[in-house]
GROMACS .gro file of C-alpha atoms in nm:
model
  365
    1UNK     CA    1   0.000   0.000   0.000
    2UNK     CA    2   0.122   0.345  -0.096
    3UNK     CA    3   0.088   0.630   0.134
    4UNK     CA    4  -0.137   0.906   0.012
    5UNK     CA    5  -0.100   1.275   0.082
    6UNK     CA    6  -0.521   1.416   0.011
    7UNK     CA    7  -0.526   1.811  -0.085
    8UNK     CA    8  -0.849   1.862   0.025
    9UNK     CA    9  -1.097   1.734   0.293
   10UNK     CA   10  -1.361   1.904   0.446
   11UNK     CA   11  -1.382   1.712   0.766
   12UNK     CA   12  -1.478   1.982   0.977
   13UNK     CA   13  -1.734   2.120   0.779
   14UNK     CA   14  -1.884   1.737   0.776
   15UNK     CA   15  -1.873   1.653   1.117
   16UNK     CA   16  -2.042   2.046   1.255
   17UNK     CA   17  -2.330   2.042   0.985
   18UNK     CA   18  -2.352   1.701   0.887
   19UNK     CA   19  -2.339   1.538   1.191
   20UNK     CA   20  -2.102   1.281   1.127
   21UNK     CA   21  -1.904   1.096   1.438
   22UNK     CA   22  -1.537   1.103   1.225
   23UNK     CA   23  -1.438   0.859   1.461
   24UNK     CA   24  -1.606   0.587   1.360
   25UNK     CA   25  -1.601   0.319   1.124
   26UNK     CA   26  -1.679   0.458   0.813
   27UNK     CA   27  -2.000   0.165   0.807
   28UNK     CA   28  -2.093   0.216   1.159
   29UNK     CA   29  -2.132   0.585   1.038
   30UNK     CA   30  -2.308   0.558   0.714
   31UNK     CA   31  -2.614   0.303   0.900
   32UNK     CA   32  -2.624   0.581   1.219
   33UNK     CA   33  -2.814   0.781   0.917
   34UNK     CA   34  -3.012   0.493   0.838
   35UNK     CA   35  -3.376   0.695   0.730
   36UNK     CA   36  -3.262   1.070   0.673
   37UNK     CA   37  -3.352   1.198   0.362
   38UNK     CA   38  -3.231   1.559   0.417
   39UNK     CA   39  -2.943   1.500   0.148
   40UNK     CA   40  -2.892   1.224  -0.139
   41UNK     CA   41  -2.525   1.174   0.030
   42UNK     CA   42  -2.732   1.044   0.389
   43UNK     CA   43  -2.573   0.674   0.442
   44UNK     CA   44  -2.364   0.718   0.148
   45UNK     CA   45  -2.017   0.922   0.284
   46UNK     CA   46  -1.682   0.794   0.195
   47UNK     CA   47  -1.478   0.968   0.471
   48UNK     CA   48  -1.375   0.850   0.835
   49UNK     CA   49  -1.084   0.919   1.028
   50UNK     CA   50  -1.070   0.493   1.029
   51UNK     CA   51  -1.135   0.501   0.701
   52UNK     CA   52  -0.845   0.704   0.584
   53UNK     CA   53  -0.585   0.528   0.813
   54UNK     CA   54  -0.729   0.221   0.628
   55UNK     CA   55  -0.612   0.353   0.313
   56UNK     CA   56  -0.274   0.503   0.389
   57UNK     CA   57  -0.418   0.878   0.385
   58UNK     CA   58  -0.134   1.012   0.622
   59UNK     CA   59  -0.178   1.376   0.573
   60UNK     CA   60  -0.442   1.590   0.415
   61UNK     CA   61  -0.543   1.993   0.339
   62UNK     CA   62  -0.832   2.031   0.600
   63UNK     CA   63  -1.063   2.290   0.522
   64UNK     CA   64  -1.212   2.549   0.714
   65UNK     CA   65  -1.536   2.644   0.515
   66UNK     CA   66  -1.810   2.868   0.556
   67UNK     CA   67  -1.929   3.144   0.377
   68UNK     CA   68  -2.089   3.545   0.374
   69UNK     CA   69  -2.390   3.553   0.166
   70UNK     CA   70  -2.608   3.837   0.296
   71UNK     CA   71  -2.841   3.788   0.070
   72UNK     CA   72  -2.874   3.435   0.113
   73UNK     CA   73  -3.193   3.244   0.221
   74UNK     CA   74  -3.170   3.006   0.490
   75UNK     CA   75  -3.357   2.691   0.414
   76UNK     CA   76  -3.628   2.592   0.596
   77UNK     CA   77  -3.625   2.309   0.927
   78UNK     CA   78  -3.272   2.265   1.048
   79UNK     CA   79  -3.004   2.530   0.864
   80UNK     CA   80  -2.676   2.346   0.967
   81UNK     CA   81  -2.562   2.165   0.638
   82UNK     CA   82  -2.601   2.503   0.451
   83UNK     CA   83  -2.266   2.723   0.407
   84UNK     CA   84  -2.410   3.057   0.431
   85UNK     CA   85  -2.387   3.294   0.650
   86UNK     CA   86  -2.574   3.687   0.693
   87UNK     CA   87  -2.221   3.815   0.792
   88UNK     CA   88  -1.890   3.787   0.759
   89UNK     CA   89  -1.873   3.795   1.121
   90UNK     CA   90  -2.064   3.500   1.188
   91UNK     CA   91  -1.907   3.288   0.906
   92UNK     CA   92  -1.566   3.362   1.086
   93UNK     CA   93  -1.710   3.225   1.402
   94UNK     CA   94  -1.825   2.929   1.298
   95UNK     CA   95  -1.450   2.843   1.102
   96UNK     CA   96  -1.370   2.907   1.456
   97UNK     CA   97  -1.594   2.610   1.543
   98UNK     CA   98  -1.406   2.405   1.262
   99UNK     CA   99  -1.080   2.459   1.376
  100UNK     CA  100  -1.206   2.372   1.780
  101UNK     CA  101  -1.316   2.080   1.644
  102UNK     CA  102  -0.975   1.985   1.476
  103UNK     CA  103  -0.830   2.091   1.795
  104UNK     CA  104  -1.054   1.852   2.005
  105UNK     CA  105  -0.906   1.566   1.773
  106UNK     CA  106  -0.572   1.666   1.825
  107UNK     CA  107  -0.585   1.654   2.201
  108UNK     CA  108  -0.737   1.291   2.114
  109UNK     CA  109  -0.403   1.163   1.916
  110UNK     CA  110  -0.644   1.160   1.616
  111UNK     CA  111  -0.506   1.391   1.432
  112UNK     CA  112  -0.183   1.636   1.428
  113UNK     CA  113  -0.111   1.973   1.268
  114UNK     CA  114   0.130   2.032   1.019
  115UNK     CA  115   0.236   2.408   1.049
  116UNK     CA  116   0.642   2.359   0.941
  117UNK     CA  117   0.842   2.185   0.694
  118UNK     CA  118   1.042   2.060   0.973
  119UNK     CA  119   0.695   1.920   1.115
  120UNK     CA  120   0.612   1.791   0.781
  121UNK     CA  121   0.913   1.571   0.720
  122UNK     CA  122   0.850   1.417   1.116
  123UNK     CA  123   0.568   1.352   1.069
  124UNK     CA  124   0.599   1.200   0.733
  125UNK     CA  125   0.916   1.006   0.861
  126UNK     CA  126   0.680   0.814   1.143
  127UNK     CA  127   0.402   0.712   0.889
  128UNK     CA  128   0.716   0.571   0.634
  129UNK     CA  129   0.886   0.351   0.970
  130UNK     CA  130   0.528   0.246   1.052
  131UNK     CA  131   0.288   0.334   0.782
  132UNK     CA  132   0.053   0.378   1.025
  133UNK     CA  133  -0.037   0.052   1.167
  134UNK     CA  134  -0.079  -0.070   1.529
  135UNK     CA  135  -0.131   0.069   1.898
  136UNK     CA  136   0.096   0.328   1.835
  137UNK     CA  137   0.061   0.453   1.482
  138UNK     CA  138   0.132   0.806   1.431
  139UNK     CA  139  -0.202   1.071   1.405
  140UNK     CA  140  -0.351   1.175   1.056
  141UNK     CA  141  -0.134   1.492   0.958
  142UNK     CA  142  -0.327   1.818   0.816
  143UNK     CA  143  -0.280   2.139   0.718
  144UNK     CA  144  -0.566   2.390   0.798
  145UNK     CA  145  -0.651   2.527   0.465
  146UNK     CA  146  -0.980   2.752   0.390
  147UNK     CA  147  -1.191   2.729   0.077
  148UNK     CA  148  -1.326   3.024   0.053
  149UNK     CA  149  -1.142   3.358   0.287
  150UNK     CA  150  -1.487   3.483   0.383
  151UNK     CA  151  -1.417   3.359   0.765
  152UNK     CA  152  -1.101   3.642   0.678
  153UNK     CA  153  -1.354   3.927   0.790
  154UNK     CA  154  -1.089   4.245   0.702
  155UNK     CA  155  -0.731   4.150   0.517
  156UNK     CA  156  -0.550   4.239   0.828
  157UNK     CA  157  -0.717   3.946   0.986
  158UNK     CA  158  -0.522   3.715   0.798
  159UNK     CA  159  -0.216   3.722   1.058
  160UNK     CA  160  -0.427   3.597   1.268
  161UNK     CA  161  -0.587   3.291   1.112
  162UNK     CA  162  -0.184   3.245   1.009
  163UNK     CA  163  -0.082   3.238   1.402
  164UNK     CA  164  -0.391   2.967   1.426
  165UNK     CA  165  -0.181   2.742   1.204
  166UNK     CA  166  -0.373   2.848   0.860
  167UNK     CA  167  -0.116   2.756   0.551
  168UNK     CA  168  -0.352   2.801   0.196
  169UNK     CA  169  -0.658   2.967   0.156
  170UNK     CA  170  -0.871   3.005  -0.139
  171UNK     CA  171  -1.017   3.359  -0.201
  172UNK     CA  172  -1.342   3.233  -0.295
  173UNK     CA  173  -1.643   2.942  -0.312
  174UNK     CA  174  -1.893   3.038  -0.540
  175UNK     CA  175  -2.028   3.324  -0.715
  176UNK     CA  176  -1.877   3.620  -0.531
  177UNK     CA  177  -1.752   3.710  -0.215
  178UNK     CA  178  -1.524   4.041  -0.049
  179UNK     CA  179  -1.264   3.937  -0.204
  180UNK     CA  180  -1.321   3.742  -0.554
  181UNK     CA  181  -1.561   3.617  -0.775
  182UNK     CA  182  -1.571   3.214  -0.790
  183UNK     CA  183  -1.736   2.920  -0.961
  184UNK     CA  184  -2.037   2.961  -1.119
  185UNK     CA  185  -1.989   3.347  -1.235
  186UNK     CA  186  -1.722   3.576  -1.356
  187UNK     CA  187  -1.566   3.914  -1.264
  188UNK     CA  188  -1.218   4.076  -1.127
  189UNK     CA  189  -1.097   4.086  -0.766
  190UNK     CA  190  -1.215   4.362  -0.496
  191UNK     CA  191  -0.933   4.603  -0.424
  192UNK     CA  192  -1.029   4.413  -0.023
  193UNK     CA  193  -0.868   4.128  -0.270
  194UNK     CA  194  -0.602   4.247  -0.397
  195UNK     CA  195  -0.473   4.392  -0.037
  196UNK     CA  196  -0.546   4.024   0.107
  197UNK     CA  197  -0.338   3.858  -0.126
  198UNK     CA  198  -0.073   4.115  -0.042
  199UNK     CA  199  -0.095   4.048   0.325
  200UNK     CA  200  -0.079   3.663   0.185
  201UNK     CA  201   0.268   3.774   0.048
  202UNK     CA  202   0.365   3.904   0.371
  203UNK     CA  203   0.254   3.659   0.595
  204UNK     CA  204   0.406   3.301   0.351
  205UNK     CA  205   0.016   3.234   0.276
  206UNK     CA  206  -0.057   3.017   0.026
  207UNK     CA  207  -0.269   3.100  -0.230
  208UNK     CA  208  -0.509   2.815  -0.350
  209UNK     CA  209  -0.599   2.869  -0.714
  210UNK     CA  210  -0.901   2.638  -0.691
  211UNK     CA  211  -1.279   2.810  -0.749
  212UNK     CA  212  -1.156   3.117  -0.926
  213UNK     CA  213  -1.371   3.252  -1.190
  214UNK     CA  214  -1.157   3.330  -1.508
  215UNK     CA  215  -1.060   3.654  -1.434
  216UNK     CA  216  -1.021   3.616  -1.103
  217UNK     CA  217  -0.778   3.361  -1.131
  218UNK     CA  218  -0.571   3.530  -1.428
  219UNK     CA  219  -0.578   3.862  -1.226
  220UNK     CA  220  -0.462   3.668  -0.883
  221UNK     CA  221  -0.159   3.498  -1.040
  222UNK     CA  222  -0.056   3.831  -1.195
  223UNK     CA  223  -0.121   4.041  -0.854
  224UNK     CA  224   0.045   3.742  -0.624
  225UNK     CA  225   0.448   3.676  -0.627
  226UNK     CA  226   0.345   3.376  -0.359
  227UNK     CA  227   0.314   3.021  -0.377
  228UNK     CA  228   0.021   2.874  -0.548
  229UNK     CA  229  -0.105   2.573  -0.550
  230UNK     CA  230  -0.464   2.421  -0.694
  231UNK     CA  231  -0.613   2.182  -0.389
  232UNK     CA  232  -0.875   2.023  -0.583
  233UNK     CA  233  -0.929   2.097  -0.969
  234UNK     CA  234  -0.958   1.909  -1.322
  235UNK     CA  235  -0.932   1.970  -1.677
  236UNK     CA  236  -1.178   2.165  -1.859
  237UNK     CA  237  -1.049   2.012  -2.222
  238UNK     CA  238  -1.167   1.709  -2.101
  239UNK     CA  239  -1.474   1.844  -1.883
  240UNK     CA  240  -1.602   2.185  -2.032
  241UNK     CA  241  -1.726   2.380  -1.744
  242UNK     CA  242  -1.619   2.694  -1.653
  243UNK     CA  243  -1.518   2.488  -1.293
  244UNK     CA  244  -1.240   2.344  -1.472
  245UNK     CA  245  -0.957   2.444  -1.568
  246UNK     CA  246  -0.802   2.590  -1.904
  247UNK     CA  247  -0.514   2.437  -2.045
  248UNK     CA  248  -0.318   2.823  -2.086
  249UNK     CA  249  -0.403   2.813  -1.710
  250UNK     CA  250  -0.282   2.497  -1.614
  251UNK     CA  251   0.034   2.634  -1.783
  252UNK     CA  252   0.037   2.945  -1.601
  253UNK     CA  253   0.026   2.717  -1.255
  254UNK     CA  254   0.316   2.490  -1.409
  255UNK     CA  255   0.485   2.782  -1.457
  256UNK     CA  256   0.494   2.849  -1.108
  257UNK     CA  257   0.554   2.516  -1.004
  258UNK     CA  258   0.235   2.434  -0.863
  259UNK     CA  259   0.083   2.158  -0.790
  260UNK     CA  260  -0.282   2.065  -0.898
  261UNK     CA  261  -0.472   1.802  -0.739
  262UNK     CA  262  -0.760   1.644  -0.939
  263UNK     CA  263  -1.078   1.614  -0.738
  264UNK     CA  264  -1.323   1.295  -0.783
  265UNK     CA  265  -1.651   1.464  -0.806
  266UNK     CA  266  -1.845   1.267  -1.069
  267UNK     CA  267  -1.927   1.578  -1.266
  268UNK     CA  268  -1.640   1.708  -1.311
  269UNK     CA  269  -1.510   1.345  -1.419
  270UNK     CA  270  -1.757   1.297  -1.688
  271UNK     CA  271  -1.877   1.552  -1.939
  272UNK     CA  272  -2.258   1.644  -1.949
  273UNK     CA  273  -2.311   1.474  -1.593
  274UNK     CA  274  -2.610   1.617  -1.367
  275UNK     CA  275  -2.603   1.555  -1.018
  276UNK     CA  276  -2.911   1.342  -0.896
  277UNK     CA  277  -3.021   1.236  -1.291
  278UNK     CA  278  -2.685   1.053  -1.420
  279UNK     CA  279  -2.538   0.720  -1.268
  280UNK     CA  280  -2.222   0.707  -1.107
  281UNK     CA  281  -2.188   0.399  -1.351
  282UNK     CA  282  -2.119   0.620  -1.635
  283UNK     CA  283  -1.814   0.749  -1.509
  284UNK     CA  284  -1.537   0.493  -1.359
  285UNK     CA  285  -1.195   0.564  -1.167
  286UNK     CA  286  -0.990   0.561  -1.490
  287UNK     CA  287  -1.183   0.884  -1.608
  288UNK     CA  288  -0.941   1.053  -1.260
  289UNK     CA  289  -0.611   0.894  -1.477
  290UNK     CA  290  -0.768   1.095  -1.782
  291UNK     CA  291  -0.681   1.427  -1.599
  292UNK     CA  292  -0.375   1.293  -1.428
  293UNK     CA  293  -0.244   1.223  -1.782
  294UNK     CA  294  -0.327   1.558  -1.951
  295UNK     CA  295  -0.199   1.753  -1.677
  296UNK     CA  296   0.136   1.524  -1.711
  297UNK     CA  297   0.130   1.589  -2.070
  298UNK     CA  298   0.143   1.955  -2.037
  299UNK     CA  299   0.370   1.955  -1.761
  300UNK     CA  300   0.609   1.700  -2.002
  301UNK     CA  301   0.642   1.475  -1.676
  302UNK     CA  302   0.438   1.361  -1.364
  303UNK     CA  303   0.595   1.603  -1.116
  304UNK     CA  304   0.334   1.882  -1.074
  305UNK     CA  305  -0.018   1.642  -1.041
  306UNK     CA  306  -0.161   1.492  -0.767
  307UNK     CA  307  -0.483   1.396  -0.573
  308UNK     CA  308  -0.753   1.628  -0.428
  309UNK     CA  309  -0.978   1.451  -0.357
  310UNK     CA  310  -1.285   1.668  -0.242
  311UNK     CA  311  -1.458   1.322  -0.161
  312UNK     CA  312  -1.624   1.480   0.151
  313UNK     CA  313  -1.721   1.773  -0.015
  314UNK     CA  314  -2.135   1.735   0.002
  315UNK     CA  315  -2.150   1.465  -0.137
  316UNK     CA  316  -2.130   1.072  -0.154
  317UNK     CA  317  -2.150   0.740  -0.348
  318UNK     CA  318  -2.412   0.865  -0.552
  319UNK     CA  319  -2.207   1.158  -0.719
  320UNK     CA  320  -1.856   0.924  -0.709
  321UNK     CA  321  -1.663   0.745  -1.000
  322UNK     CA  322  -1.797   0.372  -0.997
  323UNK     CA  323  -1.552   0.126  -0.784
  324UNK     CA  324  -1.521   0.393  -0.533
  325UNK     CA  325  -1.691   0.350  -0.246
  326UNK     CA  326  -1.476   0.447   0.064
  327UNK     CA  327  -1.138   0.685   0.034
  328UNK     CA  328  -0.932   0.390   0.106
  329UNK     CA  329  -1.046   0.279  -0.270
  330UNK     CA  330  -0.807   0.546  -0.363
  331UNK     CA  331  -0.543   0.254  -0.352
  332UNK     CA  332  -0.732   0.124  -0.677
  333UNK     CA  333  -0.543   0.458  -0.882
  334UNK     CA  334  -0.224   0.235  -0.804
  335UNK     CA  335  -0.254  -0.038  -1.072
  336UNK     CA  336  -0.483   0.198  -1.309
  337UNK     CA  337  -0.168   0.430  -1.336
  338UNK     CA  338   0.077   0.125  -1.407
  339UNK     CA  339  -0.128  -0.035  -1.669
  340UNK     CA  340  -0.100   0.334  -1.842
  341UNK     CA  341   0.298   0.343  -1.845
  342UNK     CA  342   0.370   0.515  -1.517
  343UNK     CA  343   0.661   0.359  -1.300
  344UNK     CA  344   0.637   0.305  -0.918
  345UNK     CA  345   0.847   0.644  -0.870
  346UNK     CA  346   0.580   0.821  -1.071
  347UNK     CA  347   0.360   0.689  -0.870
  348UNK     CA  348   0.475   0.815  -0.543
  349UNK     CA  349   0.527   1.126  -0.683
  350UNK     CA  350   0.139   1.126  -0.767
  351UNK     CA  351  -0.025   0.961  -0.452
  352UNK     CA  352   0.185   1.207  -0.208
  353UNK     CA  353   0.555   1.295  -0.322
  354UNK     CA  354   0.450   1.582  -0.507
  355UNK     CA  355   0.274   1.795  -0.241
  356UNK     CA  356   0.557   1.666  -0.010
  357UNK     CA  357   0.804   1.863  -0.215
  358UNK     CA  358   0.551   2.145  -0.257
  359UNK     CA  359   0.499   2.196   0.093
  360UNK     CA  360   0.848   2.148   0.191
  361UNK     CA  361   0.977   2.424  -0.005
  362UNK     CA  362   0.655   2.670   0.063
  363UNK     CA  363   0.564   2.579   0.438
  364UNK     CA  364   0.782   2.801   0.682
  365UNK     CA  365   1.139   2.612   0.786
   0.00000   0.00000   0.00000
């Protein structure tokens, strides 16, 4: 079993608004929501703290999400899977949940933040000697990312969430926010944008590429001398949708050595897909090689690609590849990539070596 490295989780957000026990068995959890039919992912999730250690997952991206949408309608009966938030004020408070609840797992031996390079390659180092097994194993690594910086409530706030132990944030969700405009509509940053990425610049922040709009993202990568990476993101010359990304701007992210990881959302696996009419059967793991190949392609070799999962991300089985049905099936991209060519090193480099070498040279020493 090879050791995986995830971009992006959003455990937090699962286990405040979905009400999801991480701890347990990934089973045990699904049949606790035996009869709920709030959400077609009820009794279908594919993400447990278990489950992960099952599968060799021995570091992630954790997100922090929740979002500012004045203008958005609650929806009626219970509001707690919903995102939005009136103000930016109470969408920083509940990330401020999130990361208590990360913290609470910590203190457990459940899971450990990642903060350093230094801490990276420890961590990393007990997982290799042990790969995770036993009384003893080592925690789940993460580093606290943010999709979406609307929990950011003024760009000065950022040192803050920074001293917390946040690492990459993405300046938007969808549509648009303070700062950008994201999936699902277009338009420029705010000048509250622009200053934000420049506190990003001061601080070491990551910038997360993932969920721009068009000229968002062109304007971000021009504005921001940073790192950048792209947590969770396919290819949208396989997949059009304006989700997706363009081939000029996966060669603006190569450019600055990032590293992209493609996400397993069915329908941005399979084009024409619409959640809760298609089967999963029409779209099967291989279709996750498809992108891992073009984005090798354009990079010329497999050193800038790697996984993002986003298989927590409000969703489950029902809006998965086929022959996925837990994150520990991850393991199954092993013998798909050898049958296409790729050699064990290649691999690696995929499944986790290639955020290890991002994050070694962009995390602080």
């Amino acid at each position: 079993m090879r050791l995986i490295f995830d971009g992006h989780l959003d455990l937090a957000w699962n286990a405040m608004s979905w009400d999801r026990d991480l701890t347990l068995d990934l089973d045990r959890m699904n049949r606790a929501e035996a009869g709920m039919t709030d959400h077609p992912a009820r009794g279908r999730a594919t993400t447990s703290l278990p489950e992960m250690r099952r599968g060799g997952i021995a570091a992630c991206q954790a997100t922090l999400l929740s979002r500012s949408r004045p203008q958005a309608r609650k929806p009626e009966g219970s509001p707690r899977m919903s995102l939005d938030f009136p103000t930016s004020d109470l969408a920083s408070a509940h990330a401020r949940g999130q990361l208590a609840y990360y913290f609470l797992l910590e203190r457990r031996g459940l899971l450990q933040m990642i903060r350093t390079a230094s801490h990276l390659d420890a961590h990393w180092a007990a997982w290799e000697s042990g790969e995770g097994e036993g009384p003893a194993a080592p925690p789940i690594g993460y580093i606290l990312a943010m999709e979406g910086a609307d929990p950011i409530v003024e760009p000065e706030q950022a040192s803050a969430w920074w001293n917390l132990g946040l690492r990459s944030v993405n300046l938007v969700h969808y549509g648009a926010n303070r700062y950008a405009v994201g999936t699902g509509a277009d338009g420029p940053l705010t000048s509250d944008g622009v200053r934000l990425l420049k506190e990003f610049e001061r601080l070491g922040m990551i910038l997360d590429a993932t969920h721009l709009s068009d000229t968002s993202f062109f304007q971000a990568l021009a504005t921001f001398d940073g790192p950048v990476l792209a947590s969770h993101n396919n290819c949208r010359s396989l997949v059009p949708d304006q989700r997706q990304f363009t081939d000029d701007q996966i060669r603006l992210l190569l450019e600055r050595d990032a590293v992209i990881g493609v996400a397993l959302d069915a329908w941005m696996l399979a084009p024409g897909w619409v959640r809760g009419q298609t089967s999963r059967e029409v779209v099967r793991l291989e279709a996750l090689a498809d992108h891992i190949d073009h984005i090798t392609q354009l990079a010329g070799k497999p050193t800038n690609v790697a996984i993002g999962s986003d298989l927590d991300g409000g969703f489950g089985t029902e809006q998965v590849p086929a022959g996925l049905d837990r994150i520990s099936d991850l393991q199954k991209l092993d013998a798909i990539l050898s049958a296409r060519g790729y050699d064990s090193a290649a691999i690696d480099a995929i499944f986790h070596g290639n955020w290890l070498r991002f994050f070694r040279r962009t995390l602080p020493a």
